[in-house]
Tab-separated table of C-alpha atoms in Angstrom:
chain	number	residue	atom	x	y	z
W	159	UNK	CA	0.000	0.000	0.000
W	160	UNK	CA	1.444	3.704	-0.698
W	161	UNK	CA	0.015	6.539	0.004
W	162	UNK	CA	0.301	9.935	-0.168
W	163	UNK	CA	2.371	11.202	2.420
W	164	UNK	CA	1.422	14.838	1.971
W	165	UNK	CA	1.089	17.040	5.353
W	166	UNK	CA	-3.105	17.115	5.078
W	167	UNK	CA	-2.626	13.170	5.105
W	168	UNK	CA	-1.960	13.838	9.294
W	169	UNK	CA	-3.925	13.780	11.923
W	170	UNK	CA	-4.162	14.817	15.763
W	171	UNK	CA	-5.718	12.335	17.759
W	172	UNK	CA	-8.746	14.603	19.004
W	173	UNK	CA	-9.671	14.761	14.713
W	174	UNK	CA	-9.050	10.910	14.525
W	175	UNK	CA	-11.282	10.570	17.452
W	176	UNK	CA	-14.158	13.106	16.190
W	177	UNK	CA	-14.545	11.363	12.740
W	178	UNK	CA	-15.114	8.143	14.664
W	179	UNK	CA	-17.615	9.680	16.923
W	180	UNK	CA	-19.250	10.810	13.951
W	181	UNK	CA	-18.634	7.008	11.696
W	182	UNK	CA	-21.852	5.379	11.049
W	183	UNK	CA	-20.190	1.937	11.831
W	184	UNK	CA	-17.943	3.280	14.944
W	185	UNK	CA	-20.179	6.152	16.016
W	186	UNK	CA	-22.266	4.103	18.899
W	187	UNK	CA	-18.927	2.265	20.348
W	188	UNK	CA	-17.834	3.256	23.637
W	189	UNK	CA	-15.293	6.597	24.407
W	190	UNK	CA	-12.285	4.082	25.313
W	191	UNK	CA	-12.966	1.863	22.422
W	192	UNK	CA	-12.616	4.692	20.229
W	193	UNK	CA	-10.137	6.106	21.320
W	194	UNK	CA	-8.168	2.817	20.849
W	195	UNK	CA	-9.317	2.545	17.363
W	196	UNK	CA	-7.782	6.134	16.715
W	197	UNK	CA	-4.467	5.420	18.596
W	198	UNK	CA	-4.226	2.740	15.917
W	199	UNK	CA	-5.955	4.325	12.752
W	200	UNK	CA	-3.032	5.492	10.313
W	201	UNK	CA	-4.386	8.620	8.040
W	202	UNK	CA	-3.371	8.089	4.398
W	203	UNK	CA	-3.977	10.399	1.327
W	204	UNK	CA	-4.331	9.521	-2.586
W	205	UNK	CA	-4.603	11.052	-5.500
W	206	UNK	CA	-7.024	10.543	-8.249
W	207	UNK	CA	-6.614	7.119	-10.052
W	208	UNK	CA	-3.990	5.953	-7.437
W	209	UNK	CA	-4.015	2.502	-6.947
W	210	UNK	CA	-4.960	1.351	-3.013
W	211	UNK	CA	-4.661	-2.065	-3.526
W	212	UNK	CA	-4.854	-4.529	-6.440
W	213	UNK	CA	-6.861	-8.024	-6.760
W	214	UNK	CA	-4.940	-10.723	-5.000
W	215	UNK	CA	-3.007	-8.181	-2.960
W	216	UNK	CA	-1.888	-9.953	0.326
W	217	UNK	CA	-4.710	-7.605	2.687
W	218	UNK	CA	-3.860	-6.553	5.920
W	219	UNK	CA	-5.896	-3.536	6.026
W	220	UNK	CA	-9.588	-2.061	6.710
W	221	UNK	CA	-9.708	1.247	5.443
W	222	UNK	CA	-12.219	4.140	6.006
W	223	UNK	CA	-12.954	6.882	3.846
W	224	UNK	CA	-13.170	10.494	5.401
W	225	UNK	CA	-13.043	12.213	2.056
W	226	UNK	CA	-13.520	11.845	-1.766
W	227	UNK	CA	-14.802	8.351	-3.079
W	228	UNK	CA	-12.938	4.886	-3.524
W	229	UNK	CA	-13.763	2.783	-6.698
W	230	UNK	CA	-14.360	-0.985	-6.067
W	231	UNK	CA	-13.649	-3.182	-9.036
W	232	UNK	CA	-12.696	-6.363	-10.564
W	233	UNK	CA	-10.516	-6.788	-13.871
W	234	UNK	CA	-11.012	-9.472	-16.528
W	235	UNK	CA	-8.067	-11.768	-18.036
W	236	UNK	CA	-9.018	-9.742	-21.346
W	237	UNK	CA	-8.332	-6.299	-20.084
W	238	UNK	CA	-11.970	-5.485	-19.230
W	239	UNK	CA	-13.254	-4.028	-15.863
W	240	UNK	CA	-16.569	-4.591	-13.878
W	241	UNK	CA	-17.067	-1.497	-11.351
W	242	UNK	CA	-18.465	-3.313	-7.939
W	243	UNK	CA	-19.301	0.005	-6.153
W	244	UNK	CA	-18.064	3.217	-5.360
W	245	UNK	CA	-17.147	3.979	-1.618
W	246	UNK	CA	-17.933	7.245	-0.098
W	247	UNK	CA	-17.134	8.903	3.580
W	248	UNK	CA	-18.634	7.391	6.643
W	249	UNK	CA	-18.210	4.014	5.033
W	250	UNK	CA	-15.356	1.183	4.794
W	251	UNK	CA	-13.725	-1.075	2.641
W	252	UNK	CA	-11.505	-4.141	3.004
W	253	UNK	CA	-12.963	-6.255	5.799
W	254	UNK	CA	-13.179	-9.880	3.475
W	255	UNK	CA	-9.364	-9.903	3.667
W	256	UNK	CA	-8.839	-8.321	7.257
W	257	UNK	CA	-10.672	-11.036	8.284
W	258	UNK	CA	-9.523	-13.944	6.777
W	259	UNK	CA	-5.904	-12.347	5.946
W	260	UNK	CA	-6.753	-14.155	2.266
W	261	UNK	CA	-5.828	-12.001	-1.190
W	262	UNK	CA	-7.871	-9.089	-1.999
W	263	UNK	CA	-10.920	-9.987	-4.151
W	264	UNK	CA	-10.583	-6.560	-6.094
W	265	UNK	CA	-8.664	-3.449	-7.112
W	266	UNK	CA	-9.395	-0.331	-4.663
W	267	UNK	CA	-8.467	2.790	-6.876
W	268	UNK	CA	-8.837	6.441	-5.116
W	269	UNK	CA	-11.998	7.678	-7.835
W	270	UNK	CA	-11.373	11.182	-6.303
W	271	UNK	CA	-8.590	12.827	-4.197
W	272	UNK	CA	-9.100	11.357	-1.026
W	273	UNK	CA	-8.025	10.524	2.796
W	274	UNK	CA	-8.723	7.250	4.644
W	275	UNK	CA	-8.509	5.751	8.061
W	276	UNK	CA	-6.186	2.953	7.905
W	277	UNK	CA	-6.749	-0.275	10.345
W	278	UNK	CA	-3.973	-2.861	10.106
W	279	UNK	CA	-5.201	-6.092	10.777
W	280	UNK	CA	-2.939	-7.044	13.737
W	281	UNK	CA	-3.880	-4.505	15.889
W	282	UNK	CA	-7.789	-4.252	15.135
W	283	UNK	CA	-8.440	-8.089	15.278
W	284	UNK	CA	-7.647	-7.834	18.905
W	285	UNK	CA	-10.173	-5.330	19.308
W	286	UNK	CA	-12.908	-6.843	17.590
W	287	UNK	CA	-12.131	-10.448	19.573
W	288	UNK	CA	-12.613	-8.462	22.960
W	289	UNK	CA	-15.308	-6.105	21.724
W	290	UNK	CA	-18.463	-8.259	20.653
W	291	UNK	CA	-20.048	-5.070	19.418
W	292	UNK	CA	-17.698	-4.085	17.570
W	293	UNK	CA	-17.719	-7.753	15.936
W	294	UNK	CA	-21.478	-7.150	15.230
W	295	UNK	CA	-20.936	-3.752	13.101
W	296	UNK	CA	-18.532	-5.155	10.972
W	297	UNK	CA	-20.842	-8.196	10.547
W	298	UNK	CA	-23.642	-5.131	9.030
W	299	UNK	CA	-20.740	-4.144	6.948
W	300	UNK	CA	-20.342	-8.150	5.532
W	301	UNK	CA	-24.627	-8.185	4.932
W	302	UNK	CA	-24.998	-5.213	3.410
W	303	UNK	CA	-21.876	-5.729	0.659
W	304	UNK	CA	-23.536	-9.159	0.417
W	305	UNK	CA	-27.354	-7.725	-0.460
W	306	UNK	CA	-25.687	-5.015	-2.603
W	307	UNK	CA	-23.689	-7.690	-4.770
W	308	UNK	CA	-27.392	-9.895	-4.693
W	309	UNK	CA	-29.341	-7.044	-5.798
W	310	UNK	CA	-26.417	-6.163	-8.852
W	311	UNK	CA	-27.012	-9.665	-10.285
W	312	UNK	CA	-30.786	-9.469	-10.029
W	313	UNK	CA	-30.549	-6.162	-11.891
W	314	UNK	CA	-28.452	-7.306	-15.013
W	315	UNK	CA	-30.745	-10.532	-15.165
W	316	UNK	CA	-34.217	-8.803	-14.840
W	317	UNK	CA	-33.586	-4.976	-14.772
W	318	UNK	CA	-33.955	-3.157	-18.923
W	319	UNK	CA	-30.342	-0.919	-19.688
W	320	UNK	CA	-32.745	2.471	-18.540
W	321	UNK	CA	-33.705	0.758	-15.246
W	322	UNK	CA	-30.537	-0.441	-14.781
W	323	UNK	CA	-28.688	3.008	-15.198
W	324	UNK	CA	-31.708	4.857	-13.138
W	325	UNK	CA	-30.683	2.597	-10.421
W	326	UNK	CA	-27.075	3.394	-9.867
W	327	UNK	CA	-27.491	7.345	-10.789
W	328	UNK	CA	-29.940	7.507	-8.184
W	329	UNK	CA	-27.631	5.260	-5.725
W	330	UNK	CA	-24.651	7.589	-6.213
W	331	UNK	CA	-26.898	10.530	-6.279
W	332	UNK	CA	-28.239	9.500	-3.055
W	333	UNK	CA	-27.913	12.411	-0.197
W	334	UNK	CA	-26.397	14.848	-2.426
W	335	UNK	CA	-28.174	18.078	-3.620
W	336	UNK	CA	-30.080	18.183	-7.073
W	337	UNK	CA	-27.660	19.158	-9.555
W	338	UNK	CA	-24.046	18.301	-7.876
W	339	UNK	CA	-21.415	16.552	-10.293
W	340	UNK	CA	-21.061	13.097	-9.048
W	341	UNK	CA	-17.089	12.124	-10.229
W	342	UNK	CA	-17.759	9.003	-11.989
W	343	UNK	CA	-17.187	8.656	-15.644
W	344	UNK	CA	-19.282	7.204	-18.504
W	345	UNK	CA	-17.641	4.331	-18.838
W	346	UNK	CA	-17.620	3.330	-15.163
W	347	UNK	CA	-20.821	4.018	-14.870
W	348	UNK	CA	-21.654	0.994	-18.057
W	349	UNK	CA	-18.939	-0.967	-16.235
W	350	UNK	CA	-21.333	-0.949	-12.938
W	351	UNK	CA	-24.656	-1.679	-15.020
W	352	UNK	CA	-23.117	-4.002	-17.543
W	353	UNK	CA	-23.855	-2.971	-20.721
W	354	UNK	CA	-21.201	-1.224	-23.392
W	355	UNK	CA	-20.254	2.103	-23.164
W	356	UNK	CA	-22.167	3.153	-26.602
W	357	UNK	CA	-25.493	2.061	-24.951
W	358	UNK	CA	-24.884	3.480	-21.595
W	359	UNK	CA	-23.646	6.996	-23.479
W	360	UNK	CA	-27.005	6.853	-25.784
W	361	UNK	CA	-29.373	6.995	-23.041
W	362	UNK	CA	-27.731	9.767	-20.441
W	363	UNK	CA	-27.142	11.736	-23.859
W	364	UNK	CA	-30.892	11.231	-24.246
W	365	UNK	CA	-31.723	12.088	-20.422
W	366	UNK	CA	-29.467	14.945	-21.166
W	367	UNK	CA	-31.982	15.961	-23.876
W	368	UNK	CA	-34.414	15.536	-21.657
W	369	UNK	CA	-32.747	18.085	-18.918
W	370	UNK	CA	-32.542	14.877	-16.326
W	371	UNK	CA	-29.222	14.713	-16.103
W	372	UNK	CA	-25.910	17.106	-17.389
W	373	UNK	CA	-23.055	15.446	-18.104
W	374	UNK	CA	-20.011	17.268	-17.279
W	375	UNK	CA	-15.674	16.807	-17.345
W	376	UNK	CA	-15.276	14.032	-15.303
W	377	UNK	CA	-18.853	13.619	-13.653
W	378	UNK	CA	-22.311	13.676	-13.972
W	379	UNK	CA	-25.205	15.536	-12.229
W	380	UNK	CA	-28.293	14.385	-11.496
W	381	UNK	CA	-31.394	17.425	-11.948
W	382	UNK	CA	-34.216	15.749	-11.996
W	383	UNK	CA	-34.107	12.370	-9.472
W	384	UNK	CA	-38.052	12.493	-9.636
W	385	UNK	CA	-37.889	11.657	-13.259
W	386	UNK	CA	-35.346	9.161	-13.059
W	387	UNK	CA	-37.223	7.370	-10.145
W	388	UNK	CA	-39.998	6.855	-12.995
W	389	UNK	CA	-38.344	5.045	-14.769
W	390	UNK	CA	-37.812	2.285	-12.219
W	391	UNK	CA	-41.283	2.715	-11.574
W	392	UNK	CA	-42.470	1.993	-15.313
């Protein structure tokens, strides 16, 4: 794993300790548990399109994202990629192989400048053996990647290429005002719904028409969710 080891990558414990506080999967742990998390969490920077780890990587790690987004994904013998998910702040990544210690089953790549939390596995194992709580969060973390992988297969089985794309725009459009770029590119975005890049780029140029969407450098923005969620609904 290498980072960025730029100044903003560094933090004091009290900021460590306040994003924790504030972590939808750490936030309800006790004071001294967290604090013992932070004593441990390393703070790590990347740049956009830095690799964070590659498929069958040795992991060691759990990583948390406090800013940008982290793109999940998993490469083909013939070049191609298949985007799993994109990870945004208050949520983590990595637990299969902190657990087991096994090869990473994916390529992490920083979709956005970003900063993570790093665990190592040696010292947060410990924690989660004596904590059951903490055992029981990380659990959530295994069921939901587990129902988000179930409900991708269901959707390139029985989902139509609109429904399918509708789906993940309104996913990563999820929390964020009306009309904010999303970073994700056109071709991730067919990558996620599997279907080729010509299709994908025919309907958001059409939604584009349509005043839906905008597509911008590097992004796209979502105006009109309401629409969008009609298409699901059709």
């Amino acid at each position: 794993m290498q980072g960025d080891d730029r100044p903003q990558s560094r933090l004091k414990a009290a900021d460590k300790i306040a994003f924790l506080r504030n972590h939808p999967m750490f936030g309800a742990l006790g004071a001294d548990l967290l604090e013992q998390i932070a004593s441990y969490a390393i703070p790590t920077a990347y740049v956009r399109g830095k690799t964070i780890f590659s498929k069958g990587d040795r992991g060691s790690s759990l990583f948390a994202v406090m800013e940008g987004a982290v793109k999940i994904s998993a490469p083909s013998t013939h070049g191609k990629s298949a985007v799993l998910n994109h990870i945004h702040p208050g949520e983590v990544f990595g637990e299969i192989a902190l657990f087991d210690g096994g090869e990473r089953t994916a390529d992490a790549t920083a979709a956005t400048n970003c900063r993570l939390l790093v665990l190592d596995r040696r010292d947060f194992l410990p924690l989660v053996r004596a904590n059951p709580e903490l055992a029981l969060k990380i659990i959530q973390v295994l069921c939901s990647r587990l129902r988000h992988t179930t409900e991708q297969v269901e959707d390139v089985v029985f989902l139509s290429l609109p429904s399918r794309l509708a789906r993940v725009l309104l996913k990563l459009a999820a929390g964020e005002t009306p009309g904010r770029r999303i970073p994700i590119t056109q071709l991730e975005i067919s990558q996620m719904i599997g279907a080729s890049r010509e299709s994908t780029n025919k309907q958001l140029r059409d939604w584009e028409q349509s005043k839906w969407i905008k597509i911008e450098r590097g992004g796209i923005a979502v105006l009109s969710p309401g629409a969008i969620s009609a298409v699901l609904e059709e």
